[in-house]
mmCIF file of C-alpha atoms in Angstrom:
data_model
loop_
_atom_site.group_PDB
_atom_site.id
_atom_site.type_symbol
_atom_site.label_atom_id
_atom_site.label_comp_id
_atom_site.label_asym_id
_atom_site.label_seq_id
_atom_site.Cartn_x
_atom_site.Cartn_y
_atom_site.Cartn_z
ATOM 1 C CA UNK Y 11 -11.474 -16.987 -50.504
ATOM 2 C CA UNK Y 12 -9.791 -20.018 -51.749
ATOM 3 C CA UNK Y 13 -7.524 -22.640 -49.470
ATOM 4 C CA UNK Y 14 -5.861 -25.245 -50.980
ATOM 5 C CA UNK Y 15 -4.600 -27.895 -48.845
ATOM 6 C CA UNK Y 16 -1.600 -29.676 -49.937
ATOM 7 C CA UNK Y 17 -1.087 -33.240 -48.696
ATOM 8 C CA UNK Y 18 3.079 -33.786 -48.518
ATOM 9 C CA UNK Y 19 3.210 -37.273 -49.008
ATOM 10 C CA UNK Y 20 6.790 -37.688 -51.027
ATOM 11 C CA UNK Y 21 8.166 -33.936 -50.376
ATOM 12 C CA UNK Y 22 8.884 -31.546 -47.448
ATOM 13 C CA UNK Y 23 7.612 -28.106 -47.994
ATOM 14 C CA UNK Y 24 10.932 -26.648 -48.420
ATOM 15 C CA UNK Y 25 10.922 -28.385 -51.718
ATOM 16 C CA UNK Y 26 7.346 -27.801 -52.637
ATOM 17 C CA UNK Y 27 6.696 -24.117 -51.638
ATOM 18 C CA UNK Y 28 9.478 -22.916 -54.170
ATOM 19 C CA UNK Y 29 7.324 -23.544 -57.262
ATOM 20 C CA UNK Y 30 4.469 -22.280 -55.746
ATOM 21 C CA UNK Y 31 6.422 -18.924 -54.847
ATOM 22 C CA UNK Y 32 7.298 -18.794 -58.196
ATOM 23 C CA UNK Y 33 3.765 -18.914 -59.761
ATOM 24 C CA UNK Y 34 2.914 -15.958 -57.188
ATOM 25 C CA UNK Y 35 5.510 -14.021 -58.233
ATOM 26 C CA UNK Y 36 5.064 -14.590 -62.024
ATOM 27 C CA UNK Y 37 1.771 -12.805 -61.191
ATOM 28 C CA UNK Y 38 2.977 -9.612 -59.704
ATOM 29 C CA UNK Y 39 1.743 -11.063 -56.487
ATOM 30 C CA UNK Y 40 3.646 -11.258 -53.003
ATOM 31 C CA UNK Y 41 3.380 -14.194 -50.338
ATOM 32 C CA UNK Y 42 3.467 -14.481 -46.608
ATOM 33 C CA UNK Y 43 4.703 -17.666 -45.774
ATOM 34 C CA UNK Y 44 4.063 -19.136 -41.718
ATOM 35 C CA UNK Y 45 5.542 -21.411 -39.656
ATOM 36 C CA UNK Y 46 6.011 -21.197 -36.333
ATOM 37 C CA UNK Y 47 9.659 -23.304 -36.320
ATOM 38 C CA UNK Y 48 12.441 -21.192 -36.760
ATOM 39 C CA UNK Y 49 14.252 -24.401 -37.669
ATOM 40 C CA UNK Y 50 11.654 -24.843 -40.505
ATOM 41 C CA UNK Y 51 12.107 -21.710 -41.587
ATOM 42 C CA UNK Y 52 15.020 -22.038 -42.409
ATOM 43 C CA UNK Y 53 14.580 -24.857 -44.309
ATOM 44 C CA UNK Y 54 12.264 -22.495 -46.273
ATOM 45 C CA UNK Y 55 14.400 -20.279 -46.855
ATOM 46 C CA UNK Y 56 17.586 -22.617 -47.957
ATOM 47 C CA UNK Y 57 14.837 -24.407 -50.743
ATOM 48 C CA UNK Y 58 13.915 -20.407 -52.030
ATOM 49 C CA UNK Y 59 17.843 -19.781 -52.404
ATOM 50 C CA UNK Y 60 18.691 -23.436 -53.976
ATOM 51 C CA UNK Y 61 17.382 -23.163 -57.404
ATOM 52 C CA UNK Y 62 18.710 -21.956 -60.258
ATOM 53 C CA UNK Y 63 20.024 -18.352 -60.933
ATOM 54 C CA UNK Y 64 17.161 -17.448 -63.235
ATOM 55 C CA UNK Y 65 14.830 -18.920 -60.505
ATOM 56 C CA UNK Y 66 16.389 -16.339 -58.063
ATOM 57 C CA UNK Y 67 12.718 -15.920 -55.291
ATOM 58 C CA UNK Y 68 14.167 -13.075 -53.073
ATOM 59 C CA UNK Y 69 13.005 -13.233 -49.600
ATOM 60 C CA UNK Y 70 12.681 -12.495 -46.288
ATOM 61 C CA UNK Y 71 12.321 -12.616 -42.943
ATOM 62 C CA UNK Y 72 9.911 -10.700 -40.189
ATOM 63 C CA UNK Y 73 11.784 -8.578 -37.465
ATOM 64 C CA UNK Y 74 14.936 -8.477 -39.583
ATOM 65 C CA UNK Y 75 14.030 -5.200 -41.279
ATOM 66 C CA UNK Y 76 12.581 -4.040 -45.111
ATOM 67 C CA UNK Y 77 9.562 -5.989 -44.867
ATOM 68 C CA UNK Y 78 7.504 -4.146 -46.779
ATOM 69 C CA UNK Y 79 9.523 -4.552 -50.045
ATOM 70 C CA UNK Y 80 10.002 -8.126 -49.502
ATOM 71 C CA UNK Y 81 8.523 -10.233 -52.871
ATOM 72 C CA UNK Y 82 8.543 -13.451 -50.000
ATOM 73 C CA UNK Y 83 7.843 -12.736 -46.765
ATOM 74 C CA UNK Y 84 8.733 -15.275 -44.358
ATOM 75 C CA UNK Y 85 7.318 -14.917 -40.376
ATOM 76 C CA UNK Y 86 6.264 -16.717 -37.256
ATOM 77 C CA UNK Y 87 2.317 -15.233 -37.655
ATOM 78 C CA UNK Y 88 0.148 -14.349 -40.287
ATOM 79 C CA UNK Y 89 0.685 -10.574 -40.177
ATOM 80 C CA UNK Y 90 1.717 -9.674 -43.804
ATOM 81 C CA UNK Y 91 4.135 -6.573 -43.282
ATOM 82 C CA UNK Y 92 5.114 -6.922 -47.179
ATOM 83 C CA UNK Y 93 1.480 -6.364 -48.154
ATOM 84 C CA UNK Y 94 1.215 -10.079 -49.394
ATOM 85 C CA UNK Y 95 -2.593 -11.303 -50.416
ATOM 86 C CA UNK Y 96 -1.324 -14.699 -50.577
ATOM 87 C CA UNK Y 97 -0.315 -16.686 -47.648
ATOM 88 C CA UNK Y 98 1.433 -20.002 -47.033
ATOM 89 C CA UNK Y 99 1.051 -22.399 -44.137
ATOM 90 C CA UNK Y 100 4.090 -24.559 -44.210
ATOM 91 C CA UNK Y 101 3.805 -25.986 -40.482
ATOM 92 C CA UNK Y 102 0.420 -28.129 -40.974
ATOM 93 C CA UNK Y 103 -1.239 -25.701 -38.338
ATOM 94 C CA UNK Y 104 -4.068 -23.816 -39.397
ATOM 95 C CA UNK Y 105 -4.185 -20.186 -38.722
ATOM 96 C CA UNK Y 106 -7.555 -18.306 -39.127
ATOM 97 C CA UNK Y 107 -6.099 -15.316 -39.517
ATOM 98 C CA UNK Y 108 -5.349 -16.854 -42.702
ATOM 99 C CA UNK Y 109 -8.651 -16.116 -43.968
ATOM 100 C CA UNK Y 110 -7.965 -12.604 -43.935
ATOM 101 C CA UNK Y 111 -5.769 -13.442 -47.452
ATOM 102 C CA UNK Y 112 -7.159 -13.529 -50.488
ATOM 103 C CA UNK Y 113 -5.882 -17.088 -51.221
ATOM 104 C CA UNK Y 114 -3.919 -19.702 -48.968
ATOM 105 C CA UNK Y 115 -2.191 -22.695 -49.478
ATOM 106 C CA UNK Y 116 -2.233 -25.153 -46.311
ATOM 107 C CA UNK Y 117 0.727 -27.986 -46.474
ATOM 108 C CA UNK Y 118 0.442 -30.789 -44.095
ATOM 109 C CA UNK Y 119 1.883 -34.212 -43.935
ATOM 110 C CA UNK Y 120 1.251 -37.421 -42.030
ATOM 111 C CA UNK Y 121 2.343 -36.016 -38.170
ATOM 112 C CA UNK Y 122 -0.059 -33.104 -39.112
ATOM 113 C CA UNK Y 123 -3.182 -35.002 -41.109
ATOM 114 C CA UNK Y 124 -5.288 -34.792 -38.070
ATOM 115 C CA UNK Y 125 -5.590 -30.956 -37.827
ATOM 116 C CA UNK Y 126 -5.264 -30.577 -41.454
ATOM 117 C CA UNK Y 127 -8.718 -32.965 -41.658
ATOM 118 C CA UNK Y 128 -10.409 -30.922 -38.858
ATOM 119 C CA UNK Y 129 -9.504 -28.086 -40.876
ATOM 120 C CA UNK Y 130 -10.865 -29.398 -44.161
ATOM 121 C CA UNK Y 131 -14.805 -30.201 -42.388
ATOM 122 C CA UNK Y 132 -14.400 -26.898 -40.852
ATOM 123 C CA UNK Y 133 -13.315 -24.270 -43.743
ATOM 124 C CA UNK Y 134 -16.155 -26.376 -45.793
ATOM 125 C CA UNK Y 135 -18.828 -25.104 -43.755
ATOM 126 C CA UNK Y 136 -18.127 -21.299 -43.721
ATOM 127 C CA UNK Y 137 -19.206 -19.261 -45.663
ATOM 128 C CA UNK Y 138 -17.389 -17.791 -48.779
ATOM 129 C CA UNK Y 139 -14.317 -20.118 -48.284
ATOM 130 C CA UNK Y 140 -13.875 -22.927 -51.259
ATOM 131 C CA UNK Y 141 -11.087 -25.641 -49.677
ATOM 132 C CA UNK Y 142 -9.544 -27.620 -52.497
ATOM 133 C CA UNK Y 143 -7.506 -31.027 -51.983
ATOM 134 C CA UNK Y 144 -3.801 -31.383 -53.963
ATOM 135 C CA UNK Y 145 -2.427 -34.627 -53.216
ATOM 136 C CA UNK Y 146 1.263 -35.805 -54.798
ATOM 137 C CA UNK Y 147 1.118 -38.459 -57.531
ATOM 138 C CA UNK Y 148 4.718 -39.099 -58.840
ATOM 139 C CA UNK Y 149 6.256 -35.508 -59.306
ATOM 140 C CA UNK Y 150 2.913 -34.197 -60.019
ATOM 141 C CA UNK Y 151 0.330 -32.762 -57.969
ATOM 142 C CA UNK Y 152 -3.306 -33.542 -58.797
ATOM 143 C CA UNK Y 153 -6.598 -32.277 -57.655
ATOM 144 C CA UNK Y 154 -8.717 -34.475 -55.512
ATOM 145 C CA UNK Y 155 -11.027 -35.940 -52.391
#
């Protein structure tokens, strides 16, 4: 199982997660995506609407009906009613139910660092798990410590 932790240095996650989405998507995939803010979620969901007409992600949300043929799923816990393998933590708090996905991306930013590092020494040690570091350079993201 694969985490990637993504360190939001220049970008809020409602501006990053949209590309990502995208990628998923582009592979037949689905995606759960977490946070336990409603307000954020929101967010989320404006920055999946926002791009362009050919970049159409549809979405949704948990509790609001049709999960299951949601592309984008987009809920308060890690419970993927659209079948999603992929999962997205857009709040900076680790879930471990999260490691019930076959890949997850983990966004954190400064206020959040602290878990997100605890996180990092933790996921390391299990077993099976391979955590790998994405930190913003410019409008690029690179891999690194």
């Amino acid at each position: 199982m694969q985490v990637d932790f993504y360190q939001l240095n220049q970008d809020p996650v409602d501006q990053v997660l949209p590309a990502i989405a995208a990628r998923i998507l582009g592979l037949g995939e689905r995606l759960l995506v977490v946070a336990a803010d409603e307000t954020q979620l929101g967010r989320i969901s404006a920055g999946l609407w926002a791009g362009p007409p050919e970049s159409f992600l549809a979405h949704g949300r948990a509790g609001q009906g049709n999960e299951s043929v949601q592309p984008v799923l987009l809920s308060h816990d890690c419970a993927a009613a659209n079948g999603a393998r992929h999962v997205a933590i857009a709040d900076g708090l680790w879930r471990d139910e999260a490691l019930g996905f076959e890949r997850a991306f983990y966004f954190f930013d400064a206020m959040t660092i602290d878990g997100a590092r605890e996180s990092w020494r933790a996921l390391g040690k299990r077993e099976g798990v391979t955590p790998r570091f994405w930190r913003q350079e410019g409008r690029k993201w690179v891999q690194g410590p």
